[in-house]
PDB file of C-alpha atoms in Angstrom:
ATOM      1  CA  MET A   1      12.756  50.392 -28.554  1.00  0.00           C
ATOM      2  CA  ARG A   2      11.481  47.415 -26.571  1.00  0.00           C
ATOM      3  CA  ARG A   3      12.130  43.970 -27.934  1.00  0.00           C
ATOM      4  CA  GLY A   4       9.183  42.467 -29.894  1.00  0.00           C
ATOM      5  CA  PHE A   5       7.639  45.838 -30.592  1.00  0.00           C
ATOM      6  CA  VAL A   6       7.776  47.666 -33.893  1.00  0.00           C
ATOM      7  CA  GLY A   7       6.339  50.902 -35.104  1.00  0.00           C
ATOM      8  CA  GLY A   8       4.494  53.509 -33.199  1.00  0.00           C
ATOM      9  CA  VAL A   9       1.369  55.568 -33.424  1.00  0.00           C
ATOM     10  CA  GLU A  10       1.165  59.117 -32.189  1.00  0.00           C
ATOM     11  CA  ASP A  11      -2.013  59.889 -30.265  1.00  0.00           C
ATOM     12  CA  ALA A  12      -3.777  63.267 -30.172  1.00  0.00           C
ATOM     13  CA  GLY A  13      -1.619  64.426 -27.275  1.00  0.00           C
ATOM     14  CA  GLY A  14       1.591  63.912 -29.241  1.00  0.00           C
ATOM     15  CA  VAL A  15       2.593  60.805 -27.257  1.00  0.00           C
ATOM     16  CA  THR A  16       3.940  57.945 -29.340  1.00  0.00           C
ATOM     17  CA  GLU A  17       2.453  54.577 -28.449  1.00  0.00           C
ATOM     18  CA  ILE A  18       4.548  51.547 -29.307  1.00  0.00           C
ATOM     19  CA  LEU A  19       2.532  48.800 -30.996  1.00  0.00           C
ATOM     20  CA  PRO A  20       3.489  45.143 -30.776  1.00  0.00           C
ATOM     21  CA  SER A  21       4.657  43.356 -33.902  1.00  0.00           C
ATOM     22  CA  GLY A  22       1.786  41.758 -35.766  1.00  0.00           C
ATOM     23  CA  TYR A  23      -0.684  44.341 -34.492  1.00  0.00           C
ATOM     24  CA  ALA A  24      -1.846  45.408 -37.971  1.00  0.00           C
ATOM     25  CA  GLN A  25      -2.336  41.775 -39.052  1.00  0.00           C
ATOM     26  CA  THR A  26      -4.300  41.000 -35.878  1.00  0.00           C
ATOM     27  CA  LEU A  27      -6.491  44.050 -36.362  1.00  0.00           C
ATOM     28  CA  ALA A  28      -7.125  43.066 -40.007  1.00  0.00           C
ATOM     29  CA  LEU A  29      -8.007  39.503 -38.940  1.00  0.00           C
ATOM     30  CA  VAL A  30     -10.505  40.664 -36.319  1.00  0.00           C
ATOM     31  CA  VAL A  31     -12.037  43.244 -38.687  1.00  0.00           C
ATOM     32  CA  ARG A  32     -12.457  40.587 -41.411  1.00  0.00           C
ATOM     33  CA  ARG A  33     -14.067  38.176 -38.925  1.00  0.00           C
ATOM     34  CA  ALA A  34     -16.423  40.898 -37.686  1.00  0.00           C
ATOM     35  CA  HIS A  35     -17.510  41.606 -41.271  1.00  0.00           C
ATOM     36  CA  GLU A  36     -18.078  37.878 -41.860  1.00  0.00           C
ATOM     37  CA  ALA A  37     -20.122  37.564 -38.669  1.00  0.00           C
ATOM     38  CA  ARG A  38     -22.295  40.519 -39.668  1.00  0.00           C
ATOM     39  CA  PHE A  39     -22.919  38.916 -43.065  1.00  0.00           C
ATOM     40  CA  VAL A  40     -23.888  35.581 -41.455  1.00  0.00           C
ATOM     41  CA  VAL A  41     -26.255  37.340 -39.052  1.00  0.00           C
ATOM     42  CA  GLN A  42     -27.822  39.275 -41.922  1.00  0.00           C
ATOM     43  CA  ARG A  43     -28.408  36.083 -43.927  1.00  0.00           C
ATOM     44  CA  LYS A  44     -29.914  34.326 -40.915  1.00  0.00           C
ATOM     45  CA  ALA A  45     -32.136  37.317 -40.237  1.00  0.00           C
ATOM     46  CA  ASN A  46     -33.272  37.327 -43.883  1.00  0.00           C
ATOM     47  CA  THR A  47     -34.058  33.621 -43.657  1.00  0.00           C
ATOM     48  CA  GLU A  48     -36.189  34.201 -40.559  1.00  0.00           C
ATOM     49  CA  VAL A  49     -37.989  37.125 -42.188  1.00  0.00           C
ATOM     50  CA  ILE A  50     -38.810  34.965 -45.219  1.00  0.00           C
ATOM     51  CA  ALA A  51     -40.032  32.206 -42.882  1.00  0.00           C
ATOM     52  CA  LEU A  52     -42.248  34.774 -41.131  1.00  0.00           C
ATOM     53  CA  TRP A  53     -43.702  35.935 -44.449  1.00  0.00           C
ATOM     54  CA  TRP A  54     -44.283  32.319 -45.465  1.00  0.00           C
ATOM     55  CA  PHE A  55     -46.106  31.693 -42.154  1.00  0.00           C
ATOM     56  CA  ILE A  56     -48.239  34.792 -42.624  1.00  0.00           C
ATOM     57  CA  GLY A  57     -49.111  33.747 -46.175  1.00  0.00           C
ATOM     58  CA  HIS A  58     -49.877  30.184 -45.146  1.00  0.00           C
ATOM     59  CA  THR A  59     -52.094  31.434 -42.319  1.00  0.00           C
ATOM     60  CA  ILE A  60     -53.987  33.693 -44.709  1.00  0.00           C
ATOM     61  CA  ILE A  61     -54.500  30.804 -47.157  1.00  0.00           C
ATOM     62  CA  GLU A  62     -55.842  28.595 -44.369  1.00  0.00           C
ATOM     63  CA  ARG A  63     -58.202  31.313 -43.100  1.00  0.00           C
ATOM     64  CA  GLN A  64     -59.430  32.071 -46.612  1.00  0.00           C
ATOM     65  CA  ARG A  65     -60.183  28.368 -47.126  1.00  0.00           C
ATOM     66  CA  THR A  66     -62.129  27.942 -43.898  1.00  0.00           C
ATOM     67  CA  GLU A  67     -63.512  31.416 -43.149  1.00  0.00           C
ATOM     68  CA  SER A  68     -64.625  34.472 -45.077  1.00  0.00           C
ATOM     69  CA  TRP A  69     -61.327  36.345 -45.237  1.00  0.00           C
ATOM     70  CA  GLY A  70     -61.702  38.751 -48.155  1.00  0.00           C
ATOM     71  CA  SER A  71     -59.746  41.861 -49.097  1.00  0.00           C
ATOM     72  CA  GLY A  72     -61.463  43.884 -46.367  1.00  0.00           C
ATOM     73  CA  VAL A  73     -60.150  41.508 -43.738  1.00  0.00           C
ATOM     74  CA  LEU A  74     -56.651  41.686 -45.253  1.00  0.00           C
ATOM     75  CA  ALA A  75     -56.671  45.492 -45.053  1.00  0.00           C
ATOM     76  CA  ARG A  76     -57.730  45.326 -41.397  1.00  0.00           C
ATOM     77  CA  PHE A  77     -55.168  42.581 -40.682  1.00  0.00           C
ATOM     78  CA  ALA A  78     -52.417  44.757 -42.205  1.00  0.00           C
ATOM     79  CA  ALA A  79     -53.497  47.770 -40.135  1.00  0.00           C
ATOM     80  CA  ASP A  80     -53.612  45.710 -36.933  1.00  0.00           C
ATOM     81  CA  LEU A  81     -50.142  44.267 -37.593  1.00  0.00           C
ATOM     82  CA  ARG A  82     -48.758  47.775 -38.210  1.00  0.00           C
ATOM     83  CA  ALA A  83     -50.340  48.933 -34.944  1.00  0.00           C
ATOM     84  CA  GLU A  84     -48.863  45.986 -33.054  1.00  0.00           C
ATOM     85  CA  PHE A  85     -45.384  46.426 -34.600  1.00  0.00           C
ATOM     86  CA  PRO A  86     -45.015  50.169 -35.313  1.00  0.00           C
ATOM     87  CA  THR A  87     -41.250  49.955 -35.854  1.00  0.00           C
ATOM     88  CA  MET A  88     -41.475  47.109 -38.373  1.00  0.00           C
ATOM     89  CA  LYS A  89     -41.918  47.975 -42.012  1.00  0.00           C
ATOM     90  CA  GLY A  90     -43.796  45.999 -44.601  1.00  0.00           C
ATOM     91  CA  PHE A  91     -47.136  45.142 -43.046  1.00  0.00           C
ATOM     92  CA  SER A  92     -49.181  46.427 -45.973  1.00  0.00           C
ATOM     93  CA  LYS A  93     -52.104  44.778 -47.687  1.00  0.00           C
ATOM     94  CA  SER A  94     -49.970  44.284 -50.809  1.00  0.00           C
ATOM     95  CA  ASN A  95     -47.220  42.563 -48.796  1.00  0.00           C
ATOM     96  CA  LEU A  96     -49.830  40.286 -47.230  1.00  0.00           C
ATOM     97  CA  LYS A  97     -50.855  39.328 -50.761  1.00  0.00           C
ATOM     98  CA  TYR A  98     -47.189  38.644 -51.580  1.00  0.00           C
ATOM     99  CA  ALA A  99     -46.951  36.520 -48.440  1.00  0.00           C
ATOM    100  CA  ARG A 100     -49.896  34.508 -49.710  1.00  0.00           C
ATOM    101  CA  ARG A 101     -48.197  34.095 -53.098  1.00  0.00           C
ATOM    102  CA  LEU A 102     -45.013  32.991 -51.339  1.00  0.00           C
ATOM    103  CA  ALA A 103     -46.890  30.278 -49.440  1.00  0.00           C
ATOM    104  CA  GLU A 104     -48.585  29.175 -52.663  1.00  0.00           C
ATOM    105  CA  ALA A 105     -45.267  29.038 -54.531  1.00  0.00           C
ATOM    106  CA  TRP A 106     -43.454  27.053 -51.825  1.00  0.00           C
ATOM    107  CA  SER A 107     -45.885  24.660 -50.192  1.00  0.00           C
ATOM    108  CA  SER A 108     -44.023  24.209 -46.913  1.00  0.00           C
ATOM    109  CA  GLU A 109     -41.797  26.308 -44.709  1.00  0.00           C
ATOM    110  CA  ASP A 110     -39.094  23.653 -45.005  1.00  0.00           C
ATOM    111  CA  ARG A 111     -39.171  23.940 -48.805  1.00  0.00           C
ATOM    112  CA  ILE A 112     -38.654  27.693 -48.740  1.00  0.00           C
ATOM    113  CA  ARG A 113     -35.848  27.435 -46.170  1.00  0.00           C
ATOM    114  CA  GLN A 114     -34.011  24.908 -48.359  1.00  0.00           C
ATOM    115  CA  GLN A 115     -34.113  27.172 -51.420  1.00  0.00           C
ATOM    116  CA  PRO A 116     -31.844  30.139 -52.082  1.00  0.00           C
ATOM    117  CA  ALA A 117     -35.010  32.272 -52.002  1.00  0.00           C
ATOM    118  CA  GLY A 118     -35.224  31.472 -48.299  1.00  0.00           C
ATOM    119  CA  GLN A 119     -31.982  33.375 -47.779  1.00  0.00           C
ATOM    120  CA  LEU A 120     -32.768  36.400 -49.919  1.00  0.00           C
ATOM    121  CA  PRO A 121     -34.111  39.698 -48.659  1.00  0.00           C
ATOM    122  CA  TRP A 122     -37.910  39.977 -48.862  1.00  0.00           C
ATOM    123  CA  SER A 123     -37.734  42.513 -51.714  1.00  0.00           C
ATOM    124  CA  HIS A 124     -35.728  40.053 -53.835  1.00  0.00           C
ATOM    125  CA  THR A 125     -38.202  37.277 -53.109  1.00  0.00           C
ATOM    126  CA  ILE A 126     -41.002  39.563 -54.298  1.00  0.00           C
ATOM    127  CA  GLN A 127     -39.038  40.073 -57.517  1.00  0.00           C
ATOM    128  CA  LEU A 128     -38.935  36.296 -58.037  1.00  0.00           C
ATOM    129  CA  LEU A 129     -42.681  36.073 -57.485  1.00  0.00           C
ATOM    130  CA  ASP A 130     -43.368  38.939 -59.899  1.00  0.00           C
ATOM    131  CA  LYS A 131     -40.977  37.966 -62.673  1.00  0.00           C
ATOM    132  CA  LEU A 132     -40.963  34.166 -62.717  1.00  0.00           C
ATOM    133  CA  ASP A 133     -44.079  32.069 -63.119  1.00  0.00           C
ATOM    134  CA  ASP A 134     -42.085  28.861 -63.516  1.00  0.00           C
ATOM    135  CA  GLN A 135     -41.456  27.295 -60.093  1.00  0.00           C
ATOM    136  CA  ARG A 136     -38.322  25.512 -61.365  1.00  0.00           C
ATOM    137  CA  LEU A 137     -36.792  28.853 -62.289  1.00  0.00           C
ATOM    138  CA  ARG A 138     -37.789  30.371 -58.935  1.00  0.00           C
ATOM    139  CA  ASP A 139     -36.170  27.490 -57.081  1.00  0.00           C
TER     140      ASP A 139
END
C-alpha cells in the first residue's frame, strides 16, 4: 500500500482503487457545503419571489387608485401574465388578489424584505395573510 493512502474501493470492473486518507471527510465536507449553498439559494430565490409578488400587488393598488382596474382587468392581467410566462406557476386572479393583500399588509418592499415573511415561500406568506389579521403577529 502506498504511503498516505488508506482503504480502497472496488469499481464495477473489479479493480480496487486506493483512496487517500481523509477522502471520506473531504467528501462529507463538500456534500455538507453543497447542501448549505442550495439552502441559501432557495432562501434568496424565495425572497425575490416575495419581492416580485409585493411589486405586482403594489402595482395593482396604484392602478386601481388611478384607473378603472376592476376584477375583469385582473382576470385579463392574470391570463396575459400566464401567456407571457407559461412555465411559471401562480399567475392566477386569486394570487393577484393575494399580491394586493401582501402590498397592503407591508407598505414597502423594504419592509417585507426585512421581515421573516420576506424569506418564506409564497404559499406560507399566503397562510399568514389568511390566518393573521394582526400585522404585529404577521411580522
